[in-house]
CSV table of C-alpha atoms in Angstrom, one decimal:
chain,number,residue,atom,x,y,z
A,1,UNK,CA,0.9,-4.6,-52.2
A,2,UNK,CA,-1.6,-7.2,-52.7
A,3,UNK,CA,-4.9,-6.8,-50.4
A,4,UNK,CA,-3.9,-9.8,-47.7
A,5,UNK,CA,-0.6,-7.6,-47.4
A,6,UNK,CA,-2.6,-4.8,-46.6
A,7,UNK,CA,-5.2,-6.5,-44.1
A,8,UNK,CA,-2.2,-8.1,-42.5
A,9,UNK,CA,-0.6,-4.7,-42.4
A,10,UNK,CA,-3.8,-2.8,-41.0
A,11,UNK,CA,-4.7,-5.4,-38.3
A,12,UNK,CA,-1.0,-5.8,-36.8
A,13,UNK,CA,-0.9,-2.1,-36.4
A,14,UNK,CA,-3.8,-2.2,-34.2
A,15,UNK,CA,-2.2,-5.1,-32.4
A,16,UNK,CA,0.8,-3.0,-32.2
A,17,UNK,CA,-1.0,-0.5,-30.6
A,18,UNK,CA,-2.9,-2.7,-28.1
A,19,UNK,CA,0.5,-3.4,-27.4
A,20,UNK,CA,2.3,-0.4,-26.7
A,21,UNK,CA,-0.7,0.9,-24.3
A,22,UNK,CA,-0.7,-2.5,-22.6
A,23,UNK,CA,3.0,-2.3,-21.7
A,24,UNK,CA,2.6,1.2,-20.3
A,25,UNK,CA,-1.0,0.3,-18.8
A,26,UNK,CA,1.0,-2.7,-16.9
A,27,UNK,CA,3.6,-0.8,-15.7
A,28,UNK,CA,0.9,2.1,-14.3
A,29,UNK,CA,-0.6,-0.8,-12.5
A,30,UNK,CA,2.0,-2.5,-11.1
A,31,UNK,CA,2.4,-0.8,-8.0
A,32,UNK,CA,-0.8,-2.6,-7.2
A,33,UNK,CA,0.5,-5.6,-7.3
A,34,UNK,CA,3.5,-5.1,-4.8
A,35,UNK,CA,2.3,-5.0,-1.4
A,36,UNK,CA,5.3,-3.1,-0.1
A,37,UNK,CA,4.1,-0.2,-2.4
A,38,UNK,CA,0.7,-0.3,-1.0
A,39,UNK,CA,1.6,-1.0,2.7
A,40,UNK,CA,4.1,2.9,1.5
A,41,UNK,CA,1.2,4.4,0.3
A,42,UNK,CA,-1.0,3.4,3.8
A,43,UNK,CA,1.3,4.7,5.8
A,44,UNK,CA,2.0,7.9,3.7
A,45,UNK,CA,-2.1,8.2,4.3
A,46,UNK,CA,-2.4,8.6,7.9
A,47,UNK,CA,-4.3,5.4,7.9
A,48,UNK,CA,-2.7,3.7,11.2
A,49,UNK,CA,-3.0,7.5,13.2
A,50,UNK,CA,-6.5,7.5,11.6
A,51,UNK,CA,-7.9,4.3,12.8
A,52,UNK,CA,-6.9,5.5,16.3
A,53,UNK,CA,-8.9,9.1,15.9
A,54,UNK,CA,-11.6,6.5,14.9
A,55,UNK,CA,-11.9,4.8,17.4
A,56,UNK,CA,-11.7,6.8,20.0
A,57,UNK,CA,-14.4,9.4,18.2
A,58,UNK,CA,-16.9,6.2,18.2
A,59,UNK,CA,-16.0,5.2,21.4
A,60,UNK,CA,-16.5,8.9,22.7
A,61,UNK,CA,-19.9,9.2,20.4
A,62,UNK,CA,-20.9,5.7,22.1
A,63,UNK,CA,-19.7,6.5,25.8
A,64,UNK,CA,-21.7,10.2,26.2
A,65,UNK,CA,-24.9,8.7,24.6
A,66,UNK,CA,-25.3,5.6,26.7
A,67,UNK,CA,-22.8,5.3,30.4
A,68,UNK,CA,-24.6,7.3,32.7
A,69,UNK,CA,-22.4,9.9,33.9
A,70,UNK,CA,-19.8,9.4,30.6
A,71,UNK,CA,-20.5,13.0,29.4
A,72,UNK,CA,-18.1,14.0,32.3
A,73,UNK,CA,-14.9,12.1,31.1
A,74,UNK,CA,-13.0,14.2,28.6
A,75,UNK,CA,-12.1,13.7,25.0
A,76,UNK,CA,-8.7,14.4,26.2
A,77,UNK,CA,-8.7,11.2,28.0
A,78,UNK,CA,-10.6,9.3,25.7
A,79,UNK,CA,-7.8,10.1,22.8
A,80,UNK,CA,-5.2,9.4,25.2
A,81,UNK,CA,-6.0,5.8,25.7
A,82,UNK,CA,-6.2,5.4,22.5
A,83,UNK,CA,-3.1,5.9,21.7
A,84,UNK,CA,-1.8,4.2,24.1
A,85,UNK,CA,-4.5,0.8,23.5
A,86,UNK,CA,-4.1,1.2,19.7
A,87,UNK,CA,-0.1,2.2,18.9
A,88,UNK,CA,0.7,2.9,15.1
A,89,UNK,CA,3.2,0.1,15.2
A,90,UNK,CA,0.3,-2.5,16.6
A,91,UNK,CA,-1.9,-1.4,13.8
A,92,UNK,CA,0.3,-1.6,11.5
A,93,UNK,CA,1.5,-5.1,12.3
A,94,UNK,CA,-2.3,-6.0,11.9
A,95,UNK,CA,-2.6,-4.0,8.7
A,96,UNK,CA,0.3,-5.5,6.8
A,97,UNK,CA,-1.2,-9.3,8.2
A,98,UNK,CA,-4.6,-8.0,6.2
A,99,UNK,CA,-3.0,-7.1,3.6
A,100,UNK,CA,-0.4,-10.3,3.1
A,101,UNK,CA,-3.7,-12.4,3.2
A,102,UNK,CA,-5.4,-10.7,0.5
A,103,UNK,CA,-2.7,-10.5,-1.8
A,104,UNK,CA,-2.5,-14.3,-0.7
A,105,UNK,CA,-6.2,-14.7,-2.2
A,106,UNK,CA,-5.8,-13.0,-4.7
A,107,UNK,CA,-2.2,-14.8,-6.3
A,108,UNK,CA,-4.5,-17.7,-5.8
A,109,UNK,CA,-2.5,-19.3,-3.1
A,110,UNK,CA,-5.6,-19.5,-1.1
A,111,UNK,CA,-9.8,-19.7,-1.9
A,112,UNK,CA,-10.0,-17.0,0.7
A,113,UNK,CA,-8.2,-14.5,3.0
A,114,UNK,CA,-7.9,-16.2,5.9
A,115,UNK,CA,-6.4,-13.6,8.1
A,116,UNK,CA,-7.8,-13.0,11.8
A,117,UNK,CA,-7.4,-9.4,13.9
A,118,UNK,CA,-8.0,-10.2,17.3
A,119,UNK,CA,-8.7,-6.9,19.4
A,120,UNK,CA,-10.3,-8.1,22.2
A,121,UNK,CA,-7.2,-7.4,24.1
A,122,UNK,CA,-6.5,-3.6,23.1
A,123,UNK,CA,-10.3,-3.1,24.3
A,124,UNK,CA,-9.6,-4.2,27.4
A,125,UNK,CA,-7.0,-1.8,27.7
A,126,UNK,CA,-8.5,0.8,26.3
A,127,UNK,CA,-11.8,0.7,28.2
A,128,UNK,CA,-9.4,0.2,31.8
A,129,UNK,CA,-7.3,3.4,30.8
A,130,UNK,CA,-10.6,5.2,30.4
A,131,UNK,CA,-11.5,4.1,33.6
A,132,UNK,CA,-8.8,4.7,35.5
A,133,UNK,CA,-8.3,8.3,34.4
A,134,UNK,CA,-11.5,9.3,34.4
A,135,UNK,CA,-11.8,8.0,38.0
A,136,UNK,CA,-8.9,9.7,38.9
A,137,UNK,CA,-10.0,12.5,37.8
A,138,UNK,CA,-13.5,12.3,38.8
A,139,UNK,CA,-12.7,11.6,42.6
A,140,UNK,CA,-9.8,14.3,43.2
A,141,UNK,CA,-12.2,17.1,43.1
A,142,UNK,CA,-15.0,15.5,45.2
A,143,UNK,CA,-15.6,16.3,48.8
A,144,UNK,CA,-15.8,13.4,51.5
A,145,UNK,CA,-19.5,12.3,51.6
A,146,UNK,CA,-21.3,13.8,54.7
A,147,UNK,CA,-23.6,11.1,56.7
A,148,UNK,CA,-27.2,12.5,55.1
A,149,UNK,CA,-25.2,12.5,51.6
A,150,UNK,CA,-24.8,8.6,52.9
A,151,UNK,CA,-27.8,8.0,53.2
A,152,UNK,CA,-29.3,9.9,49.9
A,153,UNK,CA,-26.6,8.1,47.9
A,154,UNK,CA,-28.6,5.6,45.0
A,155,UNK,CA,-26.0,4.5,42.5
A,156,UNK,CA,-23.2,2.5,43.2
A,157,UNK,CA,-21.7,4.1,39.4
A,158,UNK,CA,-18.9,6.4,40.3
A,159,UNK,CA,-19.6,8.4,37.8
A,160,UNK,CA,-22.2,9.9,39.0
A,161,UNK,CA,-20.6,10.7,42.7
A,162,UNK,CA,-21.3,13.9,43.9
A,163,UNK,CA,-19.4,13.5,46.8
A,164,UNK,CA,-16.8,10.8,47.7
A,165,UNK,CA,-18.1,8.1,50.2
A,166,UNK,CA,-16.4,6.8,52.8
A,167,UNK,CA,-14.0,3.7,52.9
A,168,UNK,CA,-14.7,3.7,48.9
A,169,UNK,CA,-12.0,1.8,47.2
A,170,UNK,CA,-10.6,3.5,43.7
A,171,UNK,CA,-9.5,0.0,42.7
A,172,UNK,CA,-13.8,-1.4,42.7
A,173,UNK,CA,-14.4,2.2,41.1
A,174,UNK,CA,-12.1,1.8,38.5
A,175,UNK,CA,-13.5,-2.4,37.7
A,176,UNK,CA,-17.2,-1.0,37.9
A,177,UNK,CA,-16.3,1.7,35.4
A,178,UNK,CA,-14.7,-0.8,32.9
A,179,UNK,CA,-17.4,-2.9,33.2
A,180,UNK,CA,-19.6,-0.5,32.2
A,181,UNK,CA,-17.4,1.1,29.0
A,182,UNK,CA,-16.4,-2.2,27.9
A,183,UNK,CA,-20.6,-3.1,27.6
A,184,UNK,CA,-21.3,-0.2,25.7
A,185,UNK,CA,-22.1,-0.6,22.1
A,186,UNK,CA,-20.8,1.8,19.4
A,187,UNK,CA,-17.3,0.8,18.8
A,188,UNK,CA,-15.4,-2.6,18.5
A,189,UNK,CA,-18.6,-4.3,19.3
A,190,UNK,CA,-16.8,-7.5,17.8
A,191,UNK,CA,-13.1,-7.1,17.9
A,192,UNK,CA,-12.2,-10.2,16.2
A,193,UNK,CA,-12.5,-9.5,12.8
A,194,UNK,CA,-11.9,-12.3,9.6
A,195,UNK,CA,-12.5,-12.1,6.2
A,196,UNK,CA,-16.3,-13.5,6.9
A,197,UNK,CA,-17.0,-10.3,8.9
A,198,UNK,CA,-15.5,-7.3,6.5
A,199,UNK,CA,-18.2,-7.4,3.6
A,200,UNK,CA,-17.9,-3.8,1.0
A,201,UNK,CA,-19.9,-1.7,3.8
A,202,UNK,CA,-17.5,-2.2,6.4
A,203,UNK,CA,-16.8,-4.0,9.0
A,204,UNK,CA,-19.8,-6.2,11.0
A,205,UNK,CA,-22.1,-4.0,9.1
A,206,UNK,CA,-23.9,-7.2,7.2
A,207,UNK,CA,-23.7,-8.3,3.4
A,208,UNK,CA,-22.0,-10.9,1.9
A,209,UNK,CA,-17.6,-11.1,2.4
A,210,UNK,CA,-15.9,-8.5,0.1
A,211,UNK,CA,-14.0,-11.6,-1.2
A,212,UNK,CA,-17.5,-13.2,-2.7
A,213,UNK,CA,-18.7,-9.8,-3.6
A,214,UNK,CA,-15.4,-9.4,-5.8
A,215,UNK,CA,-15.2,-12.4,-6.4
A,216,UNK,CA,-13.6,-11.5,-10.2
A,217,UNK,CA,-10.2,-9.6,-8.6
A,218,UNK,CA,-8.2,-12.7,-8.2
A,219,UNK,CA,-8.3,-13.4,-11.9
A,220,UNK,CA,-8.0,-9.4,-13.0
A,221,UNK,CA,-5.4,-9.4,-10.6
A,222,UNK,CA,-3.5,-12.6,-11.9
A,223,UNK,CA,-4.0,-11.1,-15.8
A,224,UNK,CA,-3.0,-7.5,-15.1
A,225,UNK,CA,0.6,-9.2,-13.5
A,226,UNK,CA,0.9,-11.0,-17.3
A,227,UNK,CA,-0.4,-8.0,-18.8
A,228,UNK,CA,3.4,-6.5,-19.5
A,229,UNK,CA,4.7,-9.8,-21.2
A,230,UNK,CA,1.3,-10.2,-23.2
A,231,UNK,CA,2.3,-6.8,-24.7
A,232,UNK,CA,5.5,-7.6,-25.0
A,233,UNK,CA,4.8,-10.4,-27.0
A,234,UNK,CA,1.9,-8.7,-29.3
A,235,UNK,CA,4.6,-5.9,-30.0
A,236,UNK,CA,7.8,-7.8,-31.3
A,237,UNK,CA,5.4,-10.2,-33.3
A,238,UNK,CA,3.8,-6.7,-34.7
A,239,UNK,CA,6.6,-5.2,-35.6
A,240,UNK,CA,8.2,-8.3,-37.3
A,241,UNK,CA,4.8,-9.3,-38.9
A,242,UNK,CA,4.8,-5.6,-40.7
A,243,UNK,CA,8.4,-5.3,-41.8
A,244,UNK,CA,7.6,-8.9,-43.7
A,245,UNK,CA,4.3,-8.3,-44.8
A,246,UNK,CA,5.1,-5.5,-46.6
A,247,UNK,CA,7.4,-5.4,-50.3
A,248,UNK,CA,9.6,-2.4,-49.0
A,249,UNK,CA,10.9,-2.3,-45.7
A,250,UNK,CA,10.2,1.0,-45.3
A,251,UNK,CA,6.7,1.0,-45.0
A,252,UNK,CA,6.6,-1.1,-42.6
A,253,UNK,CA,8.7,1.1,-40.5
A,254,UNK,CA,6.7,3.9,-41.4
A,255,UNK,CA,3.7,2.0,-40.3
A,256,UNK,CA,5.5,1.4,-37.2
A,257,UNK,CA,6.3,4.9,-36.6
A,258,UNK,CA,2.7,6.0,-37.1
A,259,UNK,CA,1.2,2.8,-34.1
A,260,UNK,CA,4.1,4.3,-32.1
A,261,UNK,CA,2.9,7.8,-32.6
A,262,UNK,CA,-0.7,7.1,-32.2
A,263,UNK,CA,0.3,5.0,-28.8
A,264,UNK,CA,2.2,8.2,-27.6
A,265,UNK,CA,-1.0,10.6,-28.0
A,266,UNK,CA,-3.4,8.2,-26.4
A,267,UNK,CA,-1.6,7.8,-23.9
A,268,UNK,CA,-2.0,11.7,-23.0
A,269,UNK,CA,-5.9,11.1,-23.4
A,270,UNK,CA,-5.8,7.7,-21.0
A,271,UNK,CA,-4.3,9.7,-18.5
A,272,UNK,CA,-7.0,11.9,-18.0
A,273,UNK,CA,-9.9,9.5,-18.3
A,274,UNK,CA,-8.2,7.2,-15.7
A,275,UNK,CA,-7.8,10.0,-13.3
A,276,UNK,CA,-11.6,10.5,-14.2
A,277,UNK,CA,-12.2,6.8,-13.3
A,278,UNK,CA,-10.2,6.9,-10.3
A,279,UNK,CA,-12.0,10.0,-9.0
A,280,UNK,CA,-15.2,8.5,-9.8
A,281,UNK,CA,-14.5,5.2,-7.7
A,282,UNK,CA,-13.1,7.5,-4.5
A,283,UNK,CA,-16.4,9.1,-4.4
A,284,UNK,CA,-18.5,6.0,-4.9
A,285,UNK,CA,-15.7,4.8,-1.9
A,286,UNK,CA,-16.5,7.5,0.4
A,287,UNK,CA,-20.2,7.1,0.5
A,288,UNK,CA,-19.8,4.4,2.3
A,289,UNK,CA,-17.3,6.2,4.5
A,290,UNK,CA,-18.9,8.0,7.2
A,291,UNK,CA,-15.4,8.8,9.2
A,292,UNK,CA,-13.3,11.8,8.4
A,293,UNK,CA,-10.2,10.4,8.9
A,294,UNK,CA,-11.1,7.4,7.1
A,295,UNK,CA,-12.3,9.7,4.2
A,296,UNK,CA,-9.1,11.5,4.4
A,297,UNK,CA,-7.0,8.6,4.2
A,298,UNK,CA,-8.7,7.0,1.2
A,299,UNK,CA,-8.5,10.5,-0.4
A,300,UNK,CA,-4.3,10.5,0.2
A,301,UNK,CA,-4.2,7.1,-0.9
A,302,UNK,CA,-6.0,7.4,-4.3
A,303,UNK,CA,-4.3,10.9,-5.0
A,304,UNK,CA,-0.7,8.7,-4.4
A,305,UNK,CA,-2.3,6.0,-7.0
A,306,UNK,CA,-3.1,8.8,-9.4
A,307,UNK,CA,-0.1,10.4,-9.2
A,308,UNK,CA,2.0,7.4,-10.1
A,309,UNK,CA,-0.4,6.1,-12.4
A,310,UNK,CA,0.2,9.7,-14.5
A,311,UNK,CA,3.7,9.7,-13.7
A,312,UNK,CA,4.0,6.5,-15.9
A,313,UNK,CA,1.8,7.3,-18.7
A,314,UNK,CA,3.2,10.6,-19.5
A,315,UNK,CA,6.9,8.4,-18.9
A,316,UNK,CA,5.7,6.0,-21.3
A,317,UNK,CA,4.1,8.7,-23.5
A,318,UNK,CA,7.2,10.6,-24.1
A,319,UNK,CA,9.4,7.6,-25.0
A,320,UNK,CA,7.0,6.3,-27.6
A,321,UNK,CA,7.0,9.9,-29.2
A,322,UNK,CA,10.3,10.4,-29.1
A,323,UNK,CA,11.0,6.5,-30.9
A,324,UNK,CA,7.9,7.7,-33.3
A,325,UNK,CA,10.3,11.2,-34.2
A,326,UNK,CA,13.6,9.2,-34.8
A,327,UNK,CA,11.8,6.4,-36.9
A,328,UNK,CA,10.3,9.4,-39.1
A,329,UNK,CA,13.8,11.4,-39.0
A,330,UNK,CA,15.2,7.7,-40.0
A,331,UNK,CA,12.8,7.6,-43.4
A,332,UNK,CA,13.1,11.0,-44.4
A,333,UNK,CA,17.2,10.8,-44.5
A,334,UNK,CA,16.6,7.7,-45.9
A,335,UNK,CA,14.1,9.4,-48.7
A,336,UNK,CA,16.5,12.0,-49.4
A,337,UNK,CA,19.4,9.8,-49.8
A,338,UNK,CA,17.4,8.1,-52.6
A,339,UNK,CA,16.6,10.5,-54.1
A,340,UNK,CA,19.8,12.1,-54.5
A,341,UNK,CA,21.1,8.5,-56.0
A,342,UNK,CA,18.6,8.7,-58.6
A,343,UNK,CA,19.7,12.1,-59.9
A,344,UNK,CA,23.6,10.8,-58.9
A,345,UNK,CA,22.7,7.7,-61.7
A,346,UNK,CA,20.6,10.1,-64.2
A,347,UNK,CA,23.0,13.1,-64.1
A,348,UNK,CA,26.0,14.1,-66.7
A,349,UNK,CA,27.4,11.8,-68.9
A,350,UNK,CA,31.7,11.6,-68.7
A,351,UNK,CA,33.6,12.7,-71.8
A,352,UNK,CA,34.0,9.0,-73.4
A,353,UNK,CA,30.1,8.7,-72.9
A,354,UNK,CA,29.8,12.4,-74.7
A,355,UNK,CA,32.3,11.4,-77.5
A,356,UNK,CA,30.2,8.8,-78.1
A,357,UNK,CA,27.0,10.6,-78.3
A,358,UNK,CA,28.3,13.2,-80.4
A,359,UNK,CA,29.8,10.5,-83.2
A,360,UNK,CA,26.2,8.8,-82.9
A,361,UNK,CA,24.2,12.1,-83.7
A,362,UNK,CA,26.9,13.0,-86.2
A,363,UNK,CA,26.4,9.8,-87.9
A,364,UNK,CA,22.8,10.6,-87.5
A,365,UNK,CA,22.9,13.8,-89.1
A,366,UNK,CA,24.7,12.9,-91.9
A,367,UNK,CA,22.1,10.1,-92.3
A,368,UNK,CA,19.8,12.4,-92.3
A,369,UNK,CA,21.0,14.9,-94.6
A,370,UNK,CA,18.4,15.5,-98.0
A,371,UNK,CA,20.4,14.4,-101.2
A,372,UNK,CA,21.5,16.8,-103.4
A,373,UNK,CA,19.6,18.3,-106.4
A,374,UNK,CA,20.8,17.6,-110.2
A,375,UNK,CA,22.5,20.8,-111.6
A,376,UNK,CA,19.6,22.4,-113.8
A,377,UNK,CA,20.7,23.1,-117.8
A,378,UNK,CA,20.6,26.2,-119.2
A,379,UNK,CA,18.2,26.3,-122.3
């Protein structure tokens, strides 16, 4: 095989290679491009239970720190109008509208997410179910006010009542209440939220928007969705570059075997330093995590990524082994079978053939044979 042969041979191997680990990398990726999958693998997180333990921890943190007299309401009721301000189903309406957006931005439908959460509402709710309850509660244990109590009495906030006042309407209690939880920092403090206020620290916590911080994903994501086809293509021209560049065929196919061999144990190794990559980018994630739930959900939702992401590179592993086995199986039958009809053509000779060889080296020995000697006289 002349050297361009070979060179062409050597470098379409590679290319073969590329190829076969691109097709399997695609496929491990793909998930990521299907927003149903992702929206699955949310859900499957605790994400929409977690956002509601979030907010009610902050707005619980935020509420004993700074309303005078919050320290009495109870978690209990805090958590409860939570749930009931921020149901799974209403956040997961507002998640799958985030998410619909971005994959909007980046298919490059769009220059920018233009999605818009608008929680101003829920607050209200949330910060009136507070209320209510913990006025409820507050009030049905106090004792009617005595007439020095009266006059001792300083704050109109109702909860800090010692005693309950006469002619005191629950309805004002409960407005002055909600008034004062729904102007307490801490949580929420702007509950419309657009691409513009979510930057890579969080939410309304400063920095530039994540979609000019990253701004590169739209064009990864648009080349990882033509990633499979790509491959595609570098593999059929591969394979039919080497079965014509080399003289026999079955070197090339033995070339083939070995790319499909190679591509089957890398993609063991790939595995594992993806899920090393992975790992790496959930911890640089949760730094900037402070919330336990939030942490735990990222944590569910990358092991779910991993898991797939292993699933189809051992999948894809095993079937480029397995082609790599019956390609070799296919040469060595084929080497044998050769072989075999080489020492079929060189084997015995039939009887004509042998009658024939045996006149020719009769003929040659009696060609051969000395003359004989003159019959010496007796003197």
């Amino acid at each position: 095989m002349s050297g361009a042969r070979k060179l062409a041979a050597i470098i379409f191997s590679v290319v073969l290679v590329l190829g076969l680990l691109g097709v399997a990398l695609g496929f491990s990726i793909r998930p990521l491009t299907q927003p149903k999958t992702v929206q699955s693998w949310l859900s499957q997180s605790n994400l929409y239970s977690h956002i509601t333990d979030v907010v009610a921890q902050k707005a619980q943190r935020a509420i004993y720190s700074n309303v005078p007299g919050g320290i009495g309401i109870s978690s209990t009721i805090i958590q409860k109008a939570a749930s009931e301000a921020f149901p799974a189903s209403s956040v997961d309406h507002d998640v799958q509208k985030f998410i619909a957006s971005n994959y909007a931005w980046l298919g490059g439908a769009v220059q920018k997410p233009t999605f818009m959460i608008d929680l101003s509402k829920q607050k209200q709710q949330f910060v009136t179910s507070i209320a209510e309850q913990a006025i409820a509660t507050h009030f049905k244990g106090l004792p009617p006010c005595s007439l020095a109590q009266m006059l001792q009495l300083q704050s109109p906030n109702p909860l800090l009542l010692s005693c309950l006042p006469a002619g005191i309407s629950v309805q004002t209690a409960t407005t002055y209440a909600s008034q004062q939880l729904g102007n307490v920092g801490g949580y929420l403090d702007s509950p419309i939220i657009t691409a513009d206020s979510v930057s890579t620290k969080g939410i309304n916590k400063g920095g530039e928007p994540y979609y000019k911080e990253l701004s590169f994903l739209p064009s990864a994501y648009q080349w990882g969705r033509r990633l499979i086809w790509i491959s595609i293509v570098c593999i059929a021209l591969s394979v039919t570059i080497l079965l014509l560049a080399t003289r026999k065929r079955r070197y090339g196919i033995g070339l083939i075997a070995a790319a499909t061999a190679m591509s089957g144990a890398l993609l063991f190794v790939a595995g594992a330093l993806t899920g090393n990559i992975l790992l790496s980018t959930q911890k640089r994630l949760l730094q900037h995590i402070s919330d336990k739930p939030f942490q735990q959900s990222v944590v569910a939702f990358f092991h779910l990524f991993r898991t797939e992401l292993n699933h189809t590179y051992e999948h894809f592993a095993e079937i480029y082994l397995s082609l790599a086995i019956v390609l070799f199986i296919y040469l060595l039958v084929a080497h044998i079978r050769t072989k075999r009809q080489i020492k079929t053509a060189r084997g015995p000779l039939n009887s004509s053939q042998q009658q024939s060889s045996d006149s020719n080296q009769g003929a040659s020995n009696i060609k051969r044979r000395p003359p004989a000697k003159p019959p010496r006289l007796i003197q």
